[in-house]
Tab-separated table of C-alpha atoms and ligand atoms in Angstrom:
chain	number	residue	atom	x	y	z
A	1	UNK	CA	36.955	0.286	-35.414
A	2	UNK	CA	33.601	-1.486	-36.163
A	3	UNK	CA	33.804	-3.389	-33.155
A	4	UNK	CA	34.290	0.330	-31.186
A	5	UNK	CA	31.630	1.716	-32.780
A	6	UNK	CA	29.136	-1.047	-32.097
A	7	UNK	CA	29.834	-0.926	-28.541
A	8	UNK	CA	28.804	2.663	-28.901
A	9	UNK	CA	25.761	1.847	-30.209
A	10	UNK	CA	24.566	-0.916	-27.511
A	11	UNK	CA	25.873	1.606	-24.642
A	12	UNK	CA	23.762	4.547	-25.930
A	13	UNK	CA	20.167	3.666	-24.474
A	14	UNK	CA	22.092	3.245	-20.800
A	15	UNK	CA	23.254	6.594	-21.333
A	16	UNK	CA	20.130	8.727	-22.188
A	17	UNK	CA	19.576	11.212	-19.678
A	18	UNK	CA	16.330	10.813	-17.676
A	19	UNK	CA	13.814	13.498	-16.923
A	20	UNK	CA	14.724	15.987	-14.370
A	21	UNK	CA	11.427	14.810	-12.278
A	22	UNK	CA	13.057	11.471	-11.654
A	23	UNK	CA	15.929	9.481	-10.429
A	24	UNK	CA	17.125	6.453	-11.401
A	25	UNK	CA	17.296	3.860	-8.372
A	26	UNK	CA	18.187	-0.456	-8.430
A	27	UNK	CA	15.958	-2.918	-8.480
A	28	UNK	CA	17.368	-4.670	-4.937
A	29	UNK	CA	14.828	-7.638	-4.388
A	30	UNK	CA	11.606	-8.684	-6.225
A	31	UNK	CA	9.291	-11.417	-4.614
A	32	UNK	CA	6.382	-12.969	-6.265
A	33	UNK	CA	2.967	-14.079	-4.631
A	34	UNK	CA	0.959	-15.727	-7.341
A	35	UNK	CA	0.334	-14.647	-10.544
A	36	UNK	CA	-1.702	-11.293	-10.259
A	37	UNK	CA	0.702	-10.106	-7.473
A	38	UNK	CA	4.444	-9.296	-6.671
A	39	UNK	CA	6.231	-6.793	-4.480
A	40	UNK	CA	10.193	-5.596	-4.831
A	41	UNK	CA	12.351	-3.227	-3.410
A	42	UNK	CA	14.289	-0.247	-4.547
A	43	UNK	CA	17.419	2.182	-3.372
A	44	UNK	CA	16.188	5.010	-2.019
A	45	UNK	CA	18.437	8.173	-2.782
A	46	UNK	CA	19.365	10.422	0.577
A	47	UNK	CA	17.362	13.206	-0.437
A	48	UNK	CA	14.073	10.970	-0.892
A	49	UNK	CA	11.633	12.287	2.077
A	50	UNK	CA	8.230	10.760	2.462
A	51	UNK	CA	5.166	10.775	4.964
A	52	UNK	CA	4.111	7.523	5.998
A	53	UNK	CA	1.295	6.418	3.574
A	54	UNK	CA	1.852	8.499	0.945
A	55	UNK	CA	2.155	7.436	-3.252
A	56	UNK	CA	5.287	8.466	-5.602
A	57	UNK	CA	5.180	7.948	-9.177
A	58	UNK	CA	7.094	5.372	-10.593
A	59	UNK	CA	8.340	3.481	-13.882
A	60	UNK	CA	10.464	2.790	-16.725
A	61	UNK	CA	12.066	4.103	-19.676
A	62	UNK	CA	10.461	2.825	-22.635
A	63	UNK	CA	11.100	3.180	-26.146
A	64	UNK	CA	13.198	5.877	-24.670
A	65	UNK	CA	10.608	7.909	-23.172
A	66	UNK	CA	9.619	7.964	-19.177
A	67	UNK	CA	6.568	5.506	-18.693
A	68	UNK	CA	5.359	6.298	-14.727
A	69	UNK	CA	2.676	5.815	-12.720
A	70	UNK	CA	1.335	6.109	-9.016
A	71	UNK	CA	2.301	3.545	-6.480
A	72	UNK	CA	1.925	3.152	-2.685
A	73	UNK	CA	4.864	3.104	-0.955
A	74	UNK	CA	4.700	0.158	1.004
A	75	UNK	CA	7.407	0.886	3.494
A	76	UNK	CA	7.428	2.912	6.107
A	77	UNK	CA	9.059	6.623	6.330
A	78	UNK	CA	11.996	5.513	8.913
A	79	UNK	CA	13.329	2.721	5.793
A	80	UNK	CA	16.649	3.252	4.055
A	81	UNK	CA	14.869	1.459	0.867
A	82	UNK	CA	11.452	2.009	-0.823
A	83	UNK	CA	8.816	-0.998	-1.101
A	84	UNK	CA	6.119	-1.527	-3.649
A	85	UNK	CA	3.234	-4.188	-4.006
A	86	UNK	CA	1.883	-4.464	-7.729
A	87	UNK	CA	-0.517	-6.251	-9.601
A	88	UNK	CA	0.351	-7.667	-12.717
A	89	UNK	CA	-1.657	-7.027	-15.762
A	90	UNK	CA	-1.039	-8.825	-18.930
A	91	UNK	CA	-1.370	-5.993	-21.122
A	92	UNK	CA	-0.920	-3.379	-18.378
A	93	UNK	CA	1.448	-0.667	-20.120
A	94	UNK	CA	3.749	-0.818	-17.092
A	95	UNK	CA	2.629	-4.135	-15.263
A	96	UNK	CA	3.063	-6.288	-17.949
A	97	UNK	CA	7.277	-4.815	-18.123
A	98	UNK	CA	7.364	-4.251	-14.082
A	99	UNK	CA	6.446	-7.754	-13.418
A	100	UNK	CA	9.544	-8.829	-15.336
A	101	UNK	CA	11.864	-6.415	-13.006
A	102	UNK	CA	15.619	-8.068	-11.997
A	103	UNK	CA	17.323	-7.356	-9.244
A	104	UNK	CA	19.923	-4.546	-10.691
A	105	UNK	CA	17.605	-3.402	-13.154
A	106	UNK	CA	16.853	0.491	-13.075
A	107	UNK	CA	12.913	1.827	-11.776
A	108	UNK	CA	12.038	5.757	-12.238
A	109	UNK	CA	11.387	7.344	-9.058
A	110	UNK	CA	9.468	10.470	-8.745
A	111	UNK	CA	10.386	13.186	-6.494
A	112	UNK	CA	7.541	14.381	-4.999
A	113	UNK	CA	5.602	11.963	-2.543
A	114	UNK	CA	1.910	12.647	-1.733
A	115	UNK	CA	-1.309	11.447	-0.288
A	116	UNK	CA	-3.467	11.799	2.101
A	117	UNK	CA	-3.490	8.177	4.225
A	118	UNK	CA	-1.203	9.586	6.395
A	119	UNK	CA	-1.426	10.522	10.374
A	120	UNK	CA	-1.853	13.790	9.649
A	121	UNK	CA	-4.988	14.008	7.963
A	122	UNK	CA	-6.797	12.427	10.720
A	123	UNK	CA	-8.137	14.087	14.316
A	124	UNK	CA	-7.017	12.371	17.434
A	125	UNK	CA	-9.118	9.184	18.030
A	126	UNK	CA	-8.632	6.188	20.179
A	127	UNK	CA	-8.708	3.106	17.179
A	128	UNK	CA	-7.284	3.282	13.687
A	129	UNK	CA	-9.183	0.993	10.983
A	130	UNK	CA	-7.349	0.445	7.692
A	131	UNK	CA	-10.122	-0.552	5.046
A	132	UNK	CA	-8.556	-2.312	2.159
A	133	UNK	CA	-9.018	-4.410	-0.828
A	134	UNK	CA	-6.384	-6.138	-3.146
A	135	UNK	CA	-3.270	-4.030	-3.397
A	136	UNK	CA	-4.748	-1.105	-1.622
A	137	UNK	CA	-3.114	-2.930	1.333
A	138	UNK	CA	0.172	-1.492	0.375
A	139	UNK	CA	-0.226	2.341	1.543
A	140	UNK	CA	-1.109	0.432	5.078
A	141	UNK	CA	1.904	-2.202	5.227
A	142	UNK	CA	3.737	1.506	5.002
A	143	UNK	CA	1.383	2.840	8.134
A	144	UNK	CA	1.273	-0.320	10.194
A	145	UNK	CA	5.301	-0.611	10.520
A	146	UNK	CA	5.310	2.919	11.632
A	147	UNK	CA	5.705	3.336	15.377
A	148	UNK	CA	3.729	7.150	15.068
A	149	UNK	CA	0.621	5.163	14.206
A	150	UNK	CA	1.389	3.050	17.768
A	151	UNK	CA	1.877	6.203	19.282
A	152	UNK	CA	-1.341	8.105	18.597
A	153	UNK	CA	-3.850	5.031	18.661
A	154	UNK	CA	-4.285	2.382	21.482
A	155	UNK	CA	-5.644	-0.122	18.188
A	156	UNK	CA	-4.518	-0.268	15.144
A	157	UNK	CA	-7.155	-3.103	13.251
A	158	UNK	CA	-6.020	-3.653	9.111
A	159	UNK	CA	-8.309	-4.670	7.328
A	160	UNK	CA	-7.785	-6.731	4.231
A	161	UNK	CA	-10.625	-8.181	1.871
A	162	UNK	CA	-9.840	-10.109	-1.562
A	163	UNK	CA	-11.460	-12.736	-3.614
A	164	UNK	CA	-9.010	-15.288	-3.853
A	165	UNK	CA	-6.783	-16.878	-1.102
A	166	UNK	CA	-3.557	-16.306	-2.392
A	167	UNK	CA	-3.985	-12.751	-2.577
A	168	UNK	CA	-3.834	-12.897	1.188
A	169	UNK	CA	-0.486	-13.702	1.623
A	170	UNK	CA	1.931	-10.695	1.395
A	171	UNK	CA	-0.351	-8.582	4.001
A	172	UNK	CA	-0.003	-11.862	6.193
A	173	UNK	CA	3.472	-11.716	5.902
A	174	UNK	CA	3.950	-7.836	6.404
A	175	UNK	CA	1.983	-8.665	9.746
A	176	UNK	CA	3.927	-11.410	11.116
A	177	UNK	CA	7.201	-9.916	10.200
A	178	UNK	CA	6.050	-6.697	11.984
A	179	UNK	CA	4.903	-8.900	15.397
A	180	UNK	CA	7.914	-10.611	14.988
A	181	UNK	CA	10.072	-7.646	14.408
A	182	UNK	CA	12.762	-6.529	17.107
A	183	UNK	CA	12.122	-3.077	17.530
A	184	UNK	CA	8.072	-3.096	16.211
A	185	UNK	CA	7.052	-6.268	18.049
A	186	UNK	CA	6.862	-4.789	21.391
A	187	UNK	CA	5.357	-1.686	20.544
A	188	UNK	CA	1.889	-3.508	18.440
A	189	UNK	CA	1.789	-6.399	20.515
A	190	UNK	CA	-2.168	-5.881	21.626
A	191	UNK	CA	-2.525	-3.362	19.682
A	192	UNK	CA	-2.631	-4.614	15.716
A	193	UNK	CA	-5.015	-6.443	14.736
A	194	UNK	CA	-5.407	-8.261	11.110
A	195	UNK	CA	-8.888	-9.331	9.646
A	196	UNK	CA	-8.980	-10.753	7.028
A	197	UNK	CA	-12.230	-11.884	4.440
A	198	UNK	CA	-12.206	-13.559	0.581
A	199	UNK	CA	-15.252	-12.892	-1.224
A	200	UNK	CA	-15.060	-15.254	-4.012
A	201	UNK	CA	-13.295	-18.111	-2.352
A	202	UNK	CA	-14.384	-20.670	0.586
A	203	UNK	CA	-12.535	-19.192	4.031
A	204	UNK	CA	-13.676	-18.638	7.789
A	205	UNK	CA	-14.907	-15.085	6.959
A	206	UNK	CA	-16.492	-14.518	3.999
A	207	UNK	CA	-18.018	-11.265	2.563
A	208	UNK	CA	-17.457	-7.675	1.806
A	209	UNK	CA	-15.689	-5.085	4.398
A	210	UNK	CA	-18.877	-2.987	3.596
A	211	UNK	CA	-21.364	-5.914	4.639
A	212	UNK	CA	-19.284	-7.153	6.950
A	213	UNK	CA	-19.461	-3.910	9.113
A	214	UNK	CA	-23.271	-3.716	8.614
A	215	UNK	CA	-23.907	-6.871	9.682
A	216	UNK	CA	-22.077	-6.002	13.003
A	217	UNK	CA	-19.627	-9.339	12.508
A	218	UNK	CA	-16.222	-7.300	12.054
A	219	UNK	CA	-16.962	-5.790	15.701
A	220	UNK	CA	-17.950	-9.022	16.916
A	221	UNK	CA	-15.140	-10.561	15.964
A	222	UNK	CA	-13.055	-8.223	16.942
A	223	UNK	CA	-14.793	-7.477	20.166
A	224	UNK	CA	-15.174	-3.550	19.423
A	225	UNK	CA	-17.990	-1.559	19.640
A	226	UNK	CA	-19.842	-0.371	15.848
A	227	UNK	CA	-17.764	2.360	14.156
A	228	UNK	CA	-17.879	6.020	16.287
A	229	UNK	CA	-16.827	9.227	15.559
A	230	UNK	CA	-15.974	9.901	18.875
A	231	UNK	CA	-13.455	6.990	19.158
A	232	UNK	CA	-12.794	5.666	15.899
A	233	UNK	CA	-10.782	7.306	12.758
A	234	UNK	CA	-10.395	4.959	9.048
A	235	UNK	CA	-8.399	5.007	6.112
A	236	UNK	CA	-9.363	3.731	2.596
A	237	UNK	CA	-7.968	2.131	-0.151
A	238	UNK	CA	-8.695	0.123	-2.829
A	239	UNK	CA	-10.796	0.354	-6.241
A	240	UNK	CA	-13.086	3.479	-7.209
A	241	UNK	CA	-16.137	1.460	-6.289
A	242	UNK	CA	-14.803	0.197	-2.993
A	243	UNK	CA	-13.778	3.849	-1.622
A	244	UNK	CA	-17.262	4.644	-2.489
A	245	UNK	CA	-19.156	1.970	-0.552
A	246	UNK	CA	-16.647	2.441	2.503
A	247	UNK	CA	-16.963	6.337	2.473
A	248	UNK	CA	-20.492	5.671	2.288
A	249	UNK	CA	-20.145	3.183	5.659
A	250	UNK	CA	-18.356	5.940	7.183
A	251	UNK	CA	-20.871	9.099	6.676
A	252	UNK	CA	-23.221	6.774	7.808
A	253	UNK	CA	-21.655	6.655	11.047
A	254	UNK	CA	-21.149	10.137	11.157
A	255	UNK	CA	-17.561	10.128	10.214
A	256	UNK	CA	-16.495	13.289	7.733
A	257	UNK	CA	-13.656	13.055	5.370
A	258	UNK	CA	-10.492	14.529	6.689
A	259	UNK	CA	-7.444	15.895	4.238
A	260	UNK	CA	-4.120	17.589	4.698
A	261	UNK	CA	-5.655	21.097	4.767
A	262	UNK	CA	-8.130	20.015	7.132
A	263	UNK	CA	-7.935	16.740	9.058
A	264	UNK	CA	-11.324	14.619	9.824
A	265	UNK	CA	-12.275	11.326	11.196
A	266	UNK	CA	-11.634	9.485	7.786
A	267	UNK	CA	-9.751	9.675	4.758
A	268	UNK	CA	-9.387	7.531	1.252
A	269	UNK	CA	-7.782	7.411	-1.454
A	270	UNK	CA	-7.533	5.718	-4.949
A	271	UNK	CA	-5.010	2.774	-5.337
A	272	UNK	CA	-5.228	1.783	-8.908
A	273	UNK	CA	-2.617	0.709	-11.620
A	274	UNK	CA	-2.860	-1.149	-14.737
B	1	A2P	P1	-16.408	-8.966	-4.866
B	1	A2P	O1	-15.650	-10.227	-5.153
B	1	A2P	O2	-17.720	-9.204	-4.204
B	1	A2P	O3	-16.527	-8.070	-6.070
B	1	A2P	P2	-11.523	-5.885	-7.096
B	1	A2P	O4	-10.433	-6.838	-7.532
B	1	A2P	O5	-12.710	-5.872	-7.989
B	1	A2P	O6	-10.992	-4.521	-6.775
B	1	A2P	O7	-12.061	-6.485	-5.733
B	1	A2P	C1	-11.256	-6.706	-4.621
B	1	A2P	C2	-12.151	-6.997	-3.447
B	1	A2P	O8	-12.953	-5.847	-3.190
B	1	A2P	C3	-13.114	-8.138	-3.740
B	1	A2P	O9	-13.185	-8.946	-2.588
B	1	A2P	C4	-14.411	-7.426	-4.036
B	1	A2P	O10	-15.562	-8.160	-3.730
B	1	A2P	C5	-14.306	-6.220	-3.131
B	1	A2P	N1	-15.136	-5.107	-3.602
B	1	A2P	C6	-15.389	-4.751	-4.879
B	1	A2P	N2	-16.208	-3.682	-4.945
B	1	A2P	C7	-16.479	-3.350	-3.657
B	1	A2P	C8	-17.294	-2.356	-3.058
B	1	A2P	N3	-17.998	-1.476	-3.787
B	1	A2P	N4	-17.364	-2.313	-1.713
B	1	A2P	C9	-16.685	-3.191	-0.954
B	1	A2P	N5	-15.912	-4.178	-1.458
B	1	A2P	C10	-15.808	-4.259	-2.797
């Protein structure tokens, strides 16, 4: 009888229903990149619909109650699972318990994707720039593996700017599996490009995505012409300060923010979690 009822007791948390905003999906792979960064993989239930580029809250159940917050997906909209890329912060209410994620274990997922990095929001234009910094790569590892983005831009050029070198490497390997990629390869070969730049460590291109562009060595690297509204649309993500200073870039250049309700020649948006 004791032995019964203590069974009872230990099944109970699994049991507790969860919120009617989320569903419960499996932890199916988890992959670590140093130790600010990781990226795993979850189920993705039949009735989960998502634009390319959009967020979805996600989480866990702690101390019984739902703890979410807004991620990136990082896959694209034609996957049968869902992608995320993470930092991990110490003392991060969700990091710090994410970063310790099993394959098996149960993640929250919302139910209502949104965003506005996606196709959509943005007028016909010839080349596609993805600005990011840190983990506001993930919203583009979604875009770049989606052939719509191949389909409405002759260039697709992600760009990726960090401050340490091993924060390079899961946009590196998003890229080559994409080249590499049966059905994808054909479809970006010529057409994505990856630049890369560290800020705080020594590498071949150092600096800011901001001063980069102003100093006209992004487009002479990459052999395009400075950034046009007639030709040229962007996306933006990374921290509050960065979206700033890359919307600023933008307006400069005679750009205007674009959104859902009324698509322009760039759009950003905030990729934050702690
Ligand atoms: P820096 O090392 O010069 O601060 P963070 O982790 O702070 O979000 O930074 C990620 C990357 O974004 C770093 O390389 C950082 O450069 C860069 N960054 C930070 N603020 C801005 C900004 N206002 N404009 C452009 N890049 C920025």
């Amino acid at each position: 009888m004791a032995v019964q009822a203590l069974a009872q007791e230990a099944a109970a948390p699994e049991e507790k229903p969860l919120p009617k905003s989320v569903t419960g999906e499996k932890v199916l792979s988890v992959q670590h990149y140093n130790d600010t960064l990781f990226s795993f993989r979850i189920t993705r239930p039949d009735s989960f619909r998502f634009r390319t580029g959009e967020f979805i809250m996600i989480g866990l159940m702690v101390d019984g109650k739902p703890l979410l917050r807004a991620y990136s997906i990082a896959s694209p909209a034609w996957d049968e699972t869902l992608e995320f890329y993470s930092i991990k912060v110490p003392d991060g209410p969700l990091t710090s318990r994410l970063q310790h994620l099993q394959i098996g274990d149960q993640v929250l997922l919302g139910k209502k994707p949104t965003g506005t990095l996606v196709l959509d929001a943005l007028i016909p234009g010839k080349r596609l720039y993805l600005m990011s910094t840190g983990t506001g790569l993930a919203p583009f590892a979604s875009v770049i593996r989606d052939p719509e983005t191949y389909e409405k831009f002759e260039e697709v050029v992600l760009i990726h700017t960090c401050r340490y070198r091993s924060e390079l490497t899961y946009g590196e390997k998003i890229v080559e599996e994409t080249v590499n990629d049966e059905f994808l390869g054909e479809m970006v070969a010529g057409k994505l490009k990856h630049y890369t730049s560290l800020t705080r460590e020594e590498f071949p291109r150092m600096g800011r995505i901001t001063a980069l562009f102003r100093s006209g060595k992004i487009c002479e690297d990459l052999g395009t012409p400075p950034l046009n509204p007639e030709t040229d649309r962007v996306m933006i993500c990374g921290s509050m300060a960065m979206l700033n200073s890359c919307a600023e870039l933008c307006e400069e250049s005679g750009l205007n923010e674009g959104a859902n309700s009324k698509p322009g020649e760039y759009v950003v948006e905030k990729a934050f979690v702690s």
